[in-house]
PDB file of C-alpha atoms in Angstrom:
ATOM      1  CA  UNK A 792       0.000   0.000   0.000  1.00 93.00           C
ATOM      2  CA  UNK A 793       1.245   3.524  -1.237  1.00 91.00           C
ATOM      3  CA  UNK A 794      -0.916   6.531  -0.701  1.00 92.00           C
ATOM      4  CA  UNK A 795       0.576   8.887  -2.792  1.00 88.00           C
ATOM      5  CA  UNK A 796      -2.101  12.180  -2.327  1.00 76.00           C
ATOM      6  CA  UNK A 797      -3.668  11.758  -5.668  1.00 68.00           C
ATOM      7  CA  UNK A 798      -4.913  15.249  -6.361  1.00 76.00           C
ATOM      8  CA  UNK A 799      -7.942  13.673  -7.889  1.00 82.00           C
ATOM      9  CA  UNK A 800      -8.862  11.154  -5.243  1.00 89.00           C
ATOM     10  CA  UNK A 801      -8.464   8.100  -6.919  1.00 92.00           C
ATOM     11  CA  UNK A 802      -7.058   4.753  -6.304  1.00 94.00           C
ATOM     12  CA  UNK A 803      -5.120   2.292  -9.062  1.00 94.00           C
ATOM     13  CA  UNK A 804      -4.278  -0.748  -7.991  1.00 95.00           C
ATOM     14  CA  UNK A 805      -2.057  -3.638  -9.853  1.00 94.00           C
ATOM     15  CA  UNK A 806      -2.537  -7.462  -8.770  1.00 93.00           C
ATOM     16  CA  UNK A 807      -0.413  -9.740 -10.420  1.00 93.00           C
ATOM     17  CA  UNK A 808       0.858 -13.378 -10.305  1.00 93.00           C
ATOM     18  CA  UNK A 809       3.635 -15.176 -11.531  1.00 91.00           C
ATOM     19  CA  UNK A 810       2.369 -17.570 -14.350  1.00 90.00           C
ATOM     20  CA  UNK A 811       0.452 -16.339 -17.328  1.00 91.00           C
ATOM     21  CA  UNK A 812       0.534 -18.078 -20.703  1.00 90.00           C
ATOM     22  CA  UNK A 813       3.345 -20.455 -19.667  1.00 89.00           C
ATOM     23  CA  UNK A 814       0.518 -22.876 -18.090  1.00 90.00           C
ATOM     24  CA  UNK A 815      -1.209 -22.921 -20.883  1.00 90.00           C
ATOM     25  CA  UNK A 816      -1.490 -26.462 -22.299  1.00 87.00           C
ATOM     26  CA  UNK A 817       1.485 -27.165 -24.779  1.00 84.00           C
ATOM     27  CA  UNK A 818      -0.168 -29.093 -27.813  1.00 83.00           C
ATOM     28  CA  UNK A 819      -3.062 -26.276 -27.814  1.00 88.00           C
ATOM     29  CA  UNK A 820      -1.238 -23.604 -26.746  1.00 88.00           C
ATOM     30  CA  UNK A 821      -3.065 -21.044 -29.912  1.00 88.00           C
ATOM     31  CA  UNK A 822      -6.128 -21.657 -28.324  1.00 89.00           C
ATOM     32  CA  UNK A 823      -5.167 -20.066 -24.925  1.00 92.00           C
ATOM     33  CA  UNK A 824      -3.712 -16.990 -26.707  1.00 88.00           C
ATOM     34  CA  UNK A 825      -6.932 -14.841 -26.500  1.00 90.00           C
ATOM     35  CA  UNK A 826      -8.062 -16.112 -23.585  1.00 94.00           C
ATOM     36  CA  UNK A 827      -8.339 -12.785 -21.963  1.00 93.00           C
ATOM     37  CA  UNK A 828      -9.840 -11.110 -24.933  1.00 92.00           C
ATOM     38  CA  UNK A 829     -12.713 -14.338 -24.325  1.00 94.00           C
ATOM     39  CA  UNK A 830     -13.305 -13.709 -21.144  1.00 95.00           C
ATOM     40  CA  UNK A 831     -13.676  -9.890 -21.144  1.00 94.00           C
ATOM     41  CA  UNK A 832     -16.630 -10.210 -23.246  1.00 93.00           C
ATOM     42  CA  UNK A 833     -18.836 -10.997 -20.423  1.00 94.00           C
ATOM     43  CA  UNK A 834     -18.864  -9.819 -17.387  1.00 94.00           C
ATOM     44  CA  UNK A 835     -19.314 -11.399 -13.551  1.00 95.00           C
ATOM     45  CA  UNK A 836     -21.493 -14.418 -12.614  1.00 94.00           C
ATOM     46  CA  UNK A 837     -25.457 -13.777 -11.282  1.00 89.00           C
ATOM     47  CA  UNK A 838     -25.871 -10.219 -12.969  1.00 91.00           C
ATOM     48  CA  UNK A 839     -26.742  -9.066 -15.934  1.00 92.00           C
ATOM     49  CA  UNK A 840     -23.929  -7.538 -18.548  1.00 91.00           C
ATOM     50  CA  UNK A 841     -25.729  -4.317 -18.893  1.00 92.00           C
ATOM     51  CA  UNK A 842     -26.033  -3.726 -14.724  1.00 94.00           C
ATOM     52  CA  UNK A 843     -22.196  -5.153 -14.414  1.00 94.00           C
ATOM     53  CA  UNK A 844     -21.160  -2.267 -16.964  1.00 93.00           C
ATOM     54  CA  UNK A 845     -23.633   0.177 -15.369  1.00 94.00           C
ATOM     55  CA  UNK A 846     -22.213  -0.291 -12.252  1.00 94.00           C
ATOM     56  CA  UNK A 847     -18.640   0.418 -13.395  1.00 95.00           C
ATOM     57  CA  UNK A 848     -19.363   3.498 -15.315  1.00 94.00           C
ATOM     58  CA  UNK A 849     -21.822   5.330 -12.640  1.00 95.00           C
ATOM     59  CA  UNK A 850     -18.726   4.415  -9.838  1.00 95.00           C
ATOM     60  CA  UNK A 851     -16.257   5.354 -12.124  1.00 95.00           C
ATOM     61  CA  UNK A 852     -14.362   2.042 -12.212  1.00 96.00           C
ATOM     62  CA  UNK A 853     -12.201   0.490 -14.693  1.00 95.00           C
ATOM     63  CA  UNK A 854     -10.714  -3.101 -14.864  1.00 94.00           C
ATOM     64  CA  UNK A 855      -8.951  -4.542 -17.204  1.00 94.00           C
ATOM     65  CA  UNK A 856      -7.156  -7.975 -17.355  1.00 94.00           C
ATOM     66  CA  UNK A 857      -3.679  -8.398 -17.955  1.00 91.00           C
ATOM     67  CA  UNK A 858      -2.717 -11.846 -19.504  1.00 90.00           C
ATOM     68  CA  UNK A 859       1.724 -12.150 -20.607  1.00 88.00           C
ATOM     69  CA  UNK A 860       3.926 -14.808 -21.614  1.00 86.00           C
ATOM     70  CA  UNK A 861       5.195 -14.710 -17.896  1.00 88.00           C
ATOM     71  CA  UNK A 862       2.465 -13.211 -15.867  1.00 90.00           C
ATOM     72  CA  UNK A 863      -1.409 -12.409 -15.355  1.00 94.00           C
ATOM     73  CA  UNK A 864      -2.856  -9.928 -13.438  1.00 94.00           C
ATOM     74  CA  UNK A 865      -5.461  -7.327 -13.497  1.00 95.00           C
ATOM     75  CA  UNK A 866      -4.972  -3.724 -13.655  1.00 95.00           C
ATOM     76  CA  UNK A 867      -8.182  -1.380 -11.713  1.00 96.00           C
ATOM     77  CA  UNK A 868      -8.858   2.344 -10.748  1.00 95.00           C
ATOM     78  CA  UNK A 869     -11.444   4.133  -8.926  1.00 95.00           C
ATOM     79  CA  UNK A 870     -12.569   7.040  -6.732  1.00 94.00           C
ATOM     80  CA  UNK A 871     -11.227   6.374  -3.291  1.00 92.00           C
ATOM     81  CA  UNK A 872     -14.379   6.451  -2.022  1.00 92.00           C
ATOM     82  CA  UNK A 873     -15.397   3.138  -3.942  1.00 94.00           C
ATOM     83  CA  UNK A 874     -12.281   1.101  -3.315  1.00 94.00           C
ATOM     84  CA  UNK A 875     -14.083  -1.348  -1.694  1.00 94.00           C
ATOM     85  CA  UNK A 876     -16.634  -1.938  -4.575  1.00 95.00           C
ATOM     86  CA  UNK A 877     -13.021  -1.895  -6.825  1.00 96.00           C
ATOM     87  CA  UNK A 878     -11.760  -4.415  -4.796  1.00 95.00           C
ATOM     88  CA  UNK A 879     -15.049  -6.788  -4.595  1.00 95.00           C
ATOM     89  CA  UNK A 880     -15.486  -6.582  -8.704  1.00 96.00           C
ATOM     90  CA  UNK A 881     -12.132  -7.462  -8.841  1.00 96.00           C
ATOM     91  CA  UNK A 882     -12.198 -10.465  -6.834  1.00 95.00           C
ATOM     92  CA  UNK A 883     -15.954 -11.378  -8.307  1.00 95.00           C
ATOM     93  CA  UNK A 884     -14.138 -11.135 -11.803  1.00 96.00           C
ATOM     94  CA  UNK A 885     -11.492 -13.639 -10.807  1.00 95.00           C
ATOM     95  CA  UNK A 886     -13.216 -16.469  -9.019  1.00 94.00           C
ATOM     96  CA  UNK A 887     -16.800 -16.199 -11.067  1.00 95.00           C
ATOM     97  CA  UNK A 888     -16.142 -14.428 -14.365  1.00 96.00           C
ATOM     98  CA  UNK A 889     -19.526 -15.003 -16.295  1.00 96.00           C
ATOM     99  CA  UNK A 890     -18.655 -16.434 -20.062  1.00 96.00           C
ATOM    100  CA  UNK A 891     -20.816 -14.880 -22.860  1.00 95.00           C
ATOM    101  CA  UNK A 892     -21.162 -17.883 -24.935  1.00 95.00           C
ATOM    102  CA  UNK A 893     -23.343 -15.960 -27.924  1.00 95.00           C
ATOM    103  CA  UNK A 894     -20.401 -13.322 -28.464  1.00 93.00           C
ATOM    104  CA  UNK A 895     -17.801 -15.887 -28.067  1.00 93.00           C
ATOM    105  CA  UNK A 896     -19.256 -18.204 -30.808  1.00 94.00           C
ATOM    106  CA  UNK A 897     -19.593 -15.330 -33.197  1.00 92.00           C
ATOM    107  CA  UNK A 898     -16.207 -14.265 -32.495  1.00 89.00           C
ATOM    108  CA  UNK A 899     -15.040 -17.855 -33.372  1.00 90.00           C
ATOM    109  CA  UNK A 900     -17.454 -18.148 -36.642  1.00 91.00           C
ATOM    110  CA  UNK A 901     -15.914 -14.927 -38.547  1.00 88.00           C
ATOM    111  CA  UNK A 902     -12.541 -16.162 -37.681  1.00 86.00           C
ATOM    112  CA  UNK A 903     -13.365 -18.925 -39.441  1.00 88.00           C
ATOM    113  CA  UNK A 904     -14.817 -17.613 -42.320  1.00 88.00           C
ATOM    114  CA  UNK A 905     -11.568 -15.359 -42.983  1.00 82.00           C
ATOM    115  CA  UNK A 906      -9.057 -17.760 -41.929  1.00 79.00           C
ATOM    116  CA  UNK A 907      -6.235 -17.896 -44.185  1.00 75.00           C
ATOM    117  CA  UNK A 908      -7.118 -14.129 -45.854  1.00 73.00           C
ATOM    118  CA  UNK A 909      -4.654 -11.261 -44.502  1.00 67.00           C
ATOM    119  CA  UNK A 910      -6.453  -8.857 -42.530  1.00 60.00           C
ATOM    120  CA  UNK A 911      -6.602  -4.812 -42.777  1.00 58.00           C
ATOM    121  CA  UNK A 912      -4.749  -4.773 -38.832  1.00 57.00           C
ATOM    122  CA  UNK A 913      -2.660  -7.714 -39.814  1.00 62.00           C
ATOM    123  CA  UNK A 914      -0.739  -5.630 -43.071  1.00 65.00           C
ATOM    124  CA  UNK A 915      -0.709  -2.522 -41.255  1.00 65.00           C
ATOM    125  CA  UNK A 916       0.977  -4.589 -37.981  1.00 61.00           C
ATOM    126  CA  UNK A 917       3.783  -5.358 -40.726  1.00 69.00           C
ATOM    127  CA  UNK A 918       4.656  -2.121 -40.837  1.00 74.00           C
ATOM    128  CA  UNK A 919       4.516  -0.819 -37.216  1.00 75.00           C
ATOM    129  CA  UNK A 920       8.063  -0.865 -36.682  1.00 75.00           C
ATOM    130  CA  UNK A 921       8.058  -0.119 -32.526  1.00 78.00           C
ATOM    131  CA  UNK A 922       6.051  -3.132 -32.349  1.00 71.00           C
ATOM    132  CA  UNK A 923       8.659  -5.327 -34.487  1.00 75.00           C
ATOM    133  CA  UNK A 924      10.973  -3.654 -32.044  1.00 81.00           C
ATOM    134  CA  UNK A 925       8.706  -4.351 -29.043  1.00 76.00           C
ATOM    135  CA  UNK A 926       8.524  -8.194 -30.623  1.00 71.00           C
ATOM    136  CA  UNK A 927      12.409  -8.419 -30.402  1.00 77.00           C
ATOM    137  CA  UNK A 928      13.059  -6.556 -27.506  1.00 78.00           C
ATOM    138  CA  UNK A 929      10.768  -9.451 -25.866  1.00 72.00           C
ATOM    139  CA  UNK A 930      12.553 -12.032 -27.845  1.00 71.00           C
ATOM    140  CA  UNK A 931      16.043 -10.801 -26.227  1.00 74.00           C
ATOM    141  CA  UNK A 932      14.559 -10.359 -22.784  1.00 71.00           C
ATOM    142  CA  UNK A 933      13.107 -13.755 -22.249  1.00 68.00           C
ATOM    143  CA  UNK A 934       9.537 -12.523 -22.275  1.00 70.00           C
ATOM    144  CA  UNK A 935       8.165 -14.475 -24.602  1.00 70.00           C
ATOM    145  CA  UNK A 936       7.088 -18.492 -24.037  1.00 72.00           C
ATOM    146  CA  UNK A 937       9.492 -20.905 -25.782  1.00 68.00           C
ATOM    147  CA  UNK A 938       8.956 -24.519 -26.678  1.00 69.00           C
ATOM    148  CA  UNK A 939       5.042 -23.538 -28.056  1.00 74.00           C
ATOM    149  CA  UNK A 940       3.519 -24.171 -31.384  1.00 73.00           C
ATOM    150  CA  UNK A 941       2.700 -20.351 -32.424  1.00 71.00           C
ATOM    151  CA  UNK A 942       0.794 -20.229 -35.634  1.00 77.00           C
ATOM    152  CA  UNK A 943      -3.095 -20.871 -35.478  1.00 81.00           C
ATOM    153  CA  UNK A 944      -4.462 -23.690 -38.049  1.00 86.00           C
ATOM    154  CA  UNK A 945      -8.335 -24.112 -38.588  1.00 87.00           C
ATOM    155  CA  UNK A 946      -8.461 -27.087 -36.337  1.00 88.00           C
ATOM    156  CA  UNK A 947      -6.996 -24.330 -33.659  1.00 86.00           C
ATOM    157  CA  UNK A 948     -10.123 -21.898 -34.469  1.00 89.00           C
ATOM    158  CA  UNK A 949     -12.701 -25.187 -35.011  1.00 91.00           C
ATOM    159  CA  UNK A 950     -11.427 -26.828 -31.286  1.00 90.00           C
ATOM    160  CA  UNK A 951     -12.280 -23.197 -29.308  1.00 92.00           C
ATOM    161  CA  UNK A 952     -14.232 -23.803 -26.065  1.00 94.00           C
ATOM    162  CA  UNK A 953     -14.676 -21.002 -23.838  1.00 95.00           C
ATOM    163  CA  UNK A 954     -15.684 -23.159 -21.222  1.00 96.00           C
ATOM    164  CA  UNK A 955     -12.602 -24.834 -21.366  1.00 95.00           C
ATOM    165  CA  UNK A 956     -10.665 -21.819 -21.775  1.00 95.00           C
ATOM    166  CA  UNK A 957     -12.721 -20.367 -18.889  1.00 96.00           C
ATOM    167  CA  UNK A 958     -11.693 -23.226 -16.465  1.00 95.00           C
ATOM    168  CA  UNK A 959      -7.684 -22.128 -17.268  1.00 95.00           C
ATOM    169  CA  UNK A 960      -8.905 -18.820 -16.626  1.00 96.00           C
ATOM    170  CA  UNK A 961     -10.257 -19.535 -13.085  1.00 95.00           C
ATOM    171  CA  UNK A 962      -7.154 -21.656 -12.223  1.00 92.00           C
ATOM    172  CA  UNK A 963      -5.109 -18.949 -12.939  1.00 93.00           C
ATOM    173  CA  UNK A 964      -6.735 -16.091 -11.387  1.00 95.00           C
ATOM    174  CA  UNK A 965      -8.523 -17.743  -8.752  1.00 92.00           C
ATOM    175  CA  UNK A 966      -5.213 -19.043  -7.085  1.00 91.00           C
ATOM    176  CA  UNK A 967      -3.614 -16.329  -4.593  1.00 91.00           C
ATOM    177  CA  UNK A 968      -0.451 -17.982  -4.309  1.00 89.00           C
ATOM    178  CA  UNK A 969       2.345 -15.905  -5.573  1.00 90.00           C
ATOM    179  CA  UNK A 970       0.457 -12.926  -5.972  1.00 92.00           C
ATOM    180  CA  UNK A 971       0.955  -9.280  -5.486  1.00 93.00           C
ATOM    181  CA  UNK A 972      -1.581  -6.413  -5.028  1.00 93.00           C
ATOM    182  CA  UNK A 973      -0.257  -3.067  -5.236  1.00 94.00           C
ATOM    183  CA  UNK A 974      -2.409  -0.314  -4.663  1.00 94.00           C
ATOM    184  CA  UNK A 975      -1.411   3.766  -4.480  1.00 93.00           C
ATOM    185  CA  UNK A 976      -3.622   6.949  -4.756  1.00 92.00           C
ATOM    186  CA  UNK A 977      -5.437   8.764  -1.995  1.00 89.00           C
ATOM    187  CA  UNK A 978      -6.103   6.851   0.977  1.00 91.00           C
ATOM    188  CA  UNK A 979      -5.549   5.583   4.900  1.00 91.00           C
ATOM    189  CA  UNK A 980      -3.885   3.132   4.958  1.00 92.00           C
ATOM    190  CA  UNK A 981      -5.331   1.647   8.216  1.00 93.00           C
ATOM    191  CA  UNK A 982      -8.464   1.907   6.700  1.00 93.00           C
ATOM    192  CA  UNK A 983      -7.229   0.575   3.163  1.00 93.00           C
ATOM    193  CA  UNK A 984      -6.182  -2.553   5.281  1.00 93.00           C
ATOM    194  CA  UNK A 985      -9.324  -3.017   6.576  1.00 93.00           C
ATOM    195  CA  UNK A 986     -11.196  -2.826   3.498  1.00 93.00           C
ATOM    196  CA  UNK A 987      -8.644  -5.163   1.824  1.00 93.00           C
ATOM    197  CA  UNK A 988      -8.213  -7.954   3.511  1.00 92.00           C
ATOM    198  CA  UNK A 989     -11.759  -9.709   4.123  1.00 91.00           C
ATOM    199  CA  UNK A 990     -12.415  -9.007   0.351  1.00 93.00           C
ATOM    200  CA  UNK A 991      -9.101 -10.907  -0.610  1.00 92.00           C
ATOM    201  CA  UNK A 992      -8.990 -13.019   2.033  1.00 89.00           C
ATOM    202  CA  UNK A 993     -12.017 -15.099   0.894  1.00 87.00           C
ATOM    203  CA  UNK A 994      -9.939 -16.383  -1.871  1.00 89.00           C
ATOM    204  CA  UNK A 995      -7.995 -20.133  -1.135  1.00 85.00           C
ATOM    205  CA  UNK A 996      -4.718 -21.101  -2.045  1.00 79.00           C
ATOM    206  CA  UNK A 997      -4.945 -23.851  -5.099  1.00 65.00           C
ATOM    207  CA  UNK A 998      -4.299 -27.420  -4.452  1.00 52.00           C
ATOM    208  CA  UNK A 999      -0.242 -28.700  -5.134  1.00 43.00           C
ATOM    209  CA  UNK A1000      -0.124 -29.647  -8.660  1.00 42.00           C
ATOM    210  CA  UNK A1001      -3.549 -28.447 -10.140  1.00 45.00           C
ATOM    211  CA  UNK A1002      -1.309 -26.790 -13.102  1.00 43.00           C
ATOM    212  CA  UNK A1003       1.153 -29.238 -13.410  1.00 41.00           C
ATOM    213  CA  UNK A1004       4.420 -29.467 -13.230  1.00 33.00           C
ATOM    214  CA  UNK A1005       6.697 -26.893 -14.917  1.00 36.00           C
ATOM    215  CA  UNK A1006       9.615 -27.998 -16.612  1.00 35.00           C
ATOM    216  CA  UNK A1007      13.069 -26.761 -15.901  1.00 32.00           C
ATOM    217  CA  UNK A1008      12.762 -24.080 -18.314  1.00 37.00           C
ATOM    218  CA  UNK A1009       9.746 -23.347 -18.041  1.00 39.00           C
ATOM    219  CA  UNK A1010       9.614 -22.085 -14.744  1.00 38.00           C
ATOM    220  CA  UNK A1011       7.937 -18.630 -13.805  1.00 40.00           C
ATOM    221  CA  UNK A1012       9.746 -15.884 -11.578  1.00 38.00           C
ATOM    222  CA  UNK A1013       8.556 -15.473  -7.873  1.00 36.00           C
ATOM    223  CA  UNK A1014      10.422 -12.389  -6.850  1.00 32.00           C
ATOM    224  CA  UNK A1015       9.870 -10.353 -10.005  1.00 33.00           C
ATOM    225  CA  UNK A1016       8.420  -9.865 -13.701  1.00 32.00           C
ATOM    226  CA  UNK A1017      10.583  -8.433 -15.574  1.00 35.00           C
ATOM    227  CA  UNK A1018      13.741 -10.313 -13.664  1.00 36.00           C
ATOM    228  CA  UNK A1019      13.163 -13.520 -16.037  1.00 35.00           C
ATOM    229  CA  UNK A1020      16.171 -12.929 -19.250  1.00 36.00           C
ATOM    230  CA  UNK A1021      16.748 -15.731 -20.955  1.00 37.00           C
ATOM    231  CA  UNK A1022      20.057 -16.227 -23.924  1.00 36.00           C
ATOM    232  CA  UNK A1023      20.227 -18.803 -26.355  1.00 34.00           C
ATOM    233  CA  UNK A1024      22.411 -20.792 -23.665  1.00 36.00           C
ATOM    234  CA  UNK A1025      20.074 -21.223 -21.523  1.00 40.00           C
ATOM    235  CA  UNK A1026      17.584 -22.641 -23.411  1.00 35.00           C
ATOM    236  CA  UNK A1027      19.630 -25.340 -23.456  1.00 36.00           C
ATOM    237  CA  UNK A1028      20.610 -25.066 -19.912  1.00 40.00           C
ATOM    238  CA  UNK A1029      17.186 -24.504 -18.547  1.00 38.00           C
ATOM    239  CA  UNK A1030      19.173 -21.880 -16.288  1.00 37.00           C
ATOM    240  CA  UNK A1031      16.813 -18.667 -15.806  1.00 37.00           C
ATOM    241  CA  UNK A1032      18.799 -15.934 -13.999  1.00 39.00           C
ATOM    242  CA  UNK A1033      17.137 -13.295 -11.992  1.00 38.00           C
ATOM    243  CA  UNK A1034      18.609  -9.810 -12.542  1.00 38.00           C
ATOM    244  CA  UNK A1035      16.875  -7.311  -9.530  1.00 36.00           C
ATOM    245  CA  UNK A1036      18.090  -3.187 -10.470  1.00 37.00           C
ATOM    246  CA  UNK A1037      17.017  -2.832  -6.864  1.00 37.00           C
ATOM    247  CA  UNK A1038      20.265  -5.050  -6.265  1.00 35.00           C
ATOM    248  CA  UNK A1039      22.395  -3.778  -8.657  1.00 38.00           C
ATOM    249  CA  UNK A1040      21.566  -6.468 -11.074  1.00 39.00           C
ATOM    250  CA  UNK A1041      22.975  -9.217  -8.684  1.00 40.00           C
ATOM    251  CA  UNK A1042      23.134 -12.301 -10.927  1.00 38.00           C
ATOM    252  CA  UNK A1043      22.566 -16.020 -10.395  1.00 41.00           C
ATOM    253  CA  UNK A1044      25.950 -17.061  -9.268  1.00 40.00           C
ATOM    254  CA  UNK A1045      25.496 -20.243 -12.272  1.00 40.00           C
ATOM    255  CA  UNK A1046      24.353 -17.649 -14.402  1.00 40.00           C
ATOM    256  CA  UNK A1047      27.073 -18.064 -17.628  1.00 41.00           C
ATOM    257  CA  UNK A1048      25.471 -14.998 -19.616  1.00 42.00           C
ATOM    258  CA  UNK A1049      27.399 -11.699 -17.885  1.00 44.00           C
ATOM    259  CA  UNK A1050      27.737 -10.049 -21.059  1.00 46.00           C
ATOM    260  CA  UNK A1051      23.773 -10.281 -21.682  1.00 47.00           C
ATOM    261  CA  UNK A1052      23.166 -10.033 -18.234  1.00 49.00           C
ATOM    262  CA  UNK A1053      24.722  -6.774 -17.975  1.00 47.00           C
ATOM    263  CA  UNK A1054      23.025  -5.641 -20.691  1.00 48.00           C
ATOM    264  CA  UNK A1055      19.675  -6.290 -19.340  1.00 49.00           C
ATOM    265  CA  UNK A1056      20.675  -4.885 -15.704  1.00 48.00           C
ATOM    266  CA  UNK A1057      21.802  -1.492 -17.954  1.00 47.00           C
ATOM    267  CA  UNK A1058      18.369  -1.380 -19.670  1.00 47.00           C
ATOM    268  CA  UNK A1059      16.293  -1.484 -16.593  1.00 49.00           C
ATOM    269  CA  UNK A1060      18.862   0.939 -15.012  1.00 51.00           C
ATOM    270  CA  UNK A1061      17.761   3.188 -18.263  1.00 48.00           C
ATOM    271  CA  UNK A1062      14.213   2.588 -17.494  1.00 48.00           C
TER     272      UNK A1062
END
């Protein structure tokens, strides 16, 4: 908790959780891609879309889910006064998101019907060049998932099941192991506590081994996002150094990268 005497009275808060894409399920891993996209197009279990979205504009709250290679989370703001409502949606959106099957199949038919035909977004994406640089930056820095099938066939787009990709969903989200909540704005932080912790609290650490196992190099950081950095080496290694600026970029004593290594520590120095 940070109160930082937001002029405007508001509260942002970031939860996030080691994990992300990485569980997804290896042989299907294309059909896990938009899972987020799927699930925003409903909104929470035993109300009604249009009250769910009329609550969040007349309380001024947004939400907005944050799936990565590495990580998920979900990213919210609000007046201070209706942190507590913040909180609650965001919890109701992790353990009982409602799926809006009707949306979801249309969604799935028209990507169908143009698979294989080059898209308006996906010629002009060709020539955004800061995300081709965004695309290798992630490449360099480890943030992207390694050892997955990547392009989407029609048996990709013909197998979607939101319910299925809804159950990944709640295993992700509705396991509080591992993750952070970080909330700043203008607030008590006594009183912040208070609010807080019966609304998280009803959420129950996940049974041992309800994702799997992760391989060796596979594994997902605890102590940081952005520490995982990954070189060609270690892909064969299945080494995954952590780099920390608050440390000075202290490196995994195995760790056989320096050169890259320092690079990466300079970067996040930069940034």
């Amino acid at each position: 908790l940070r109160p930082t005497n937001d002029e405007e009275g508001k509260v942002q808060m970031q939860l996030f959780a080691p994990g992300g894409l990485s569980l997804a399920p290896e042989d299907d891993y294309p059909q896990y891609e938009g899972t987020a996209g799927y699930i925003e197009l409903g909104g929470i279990e035993n109300l009604d879309d249009d009250d769910y979205y009329s609550i969040l504009s007349q309380n001024g709250v947004g939400l907005i889910l944050a799936l990565e290679s590495w990580w998920h989370g979900i990213i919210a703001s609000a007046p201070a006064d209706n942190a507590g409502l913040m909180m609650n949606l965001v919890v109701e959106k992790m353990l009982r998101p409602k799926l809006n099957h009707e949306d979801f199949e249309a969604l799935r038919q028209e990507e169908l019907e143009g698979f294989g035909e080059e898209s308006y977004i996906s010629r002009l994406m060709k020539t955004d060049y800061q995300r081709q640089l965004n695309a290798k930056l992630d490449s360099l820095m480890g943030n992207m998932v390694y050892g997955r099938r990547l392009s989407v066939e029609r048996t990709d787009l013909e197998a979607l099941d939101l319910d299925r990709i809804g159950d990944f969903y709640k295993r992700l989200y509705g396991n509080p192991d591992g993750m952070t909540c970080v909330v700043c704005g203008d607030f008590d932080v006594e009183e912040m506590v208070r609010t807080a912790v019966p609304v998280f609290g009803q959420m129950t650490s996940e049974e041992p081994g309800r994702h799997g196992a992760l391989s060796t190099n596979e594994r997902t950081p605890t102590q940081s996002v952005r520490g995982i950095v990954r070189s060609a080496k270690e892909l064969h290694s299945g080494l995954i150094p952590f780099i920390s600026p608050q440390r000075g970029g202290v490196l995994n004593p195995r760790h056989e990268s320096v050169l890259f290594a320092n690079l990466a520590s300079f970067h996040f120095a930069k940034t």
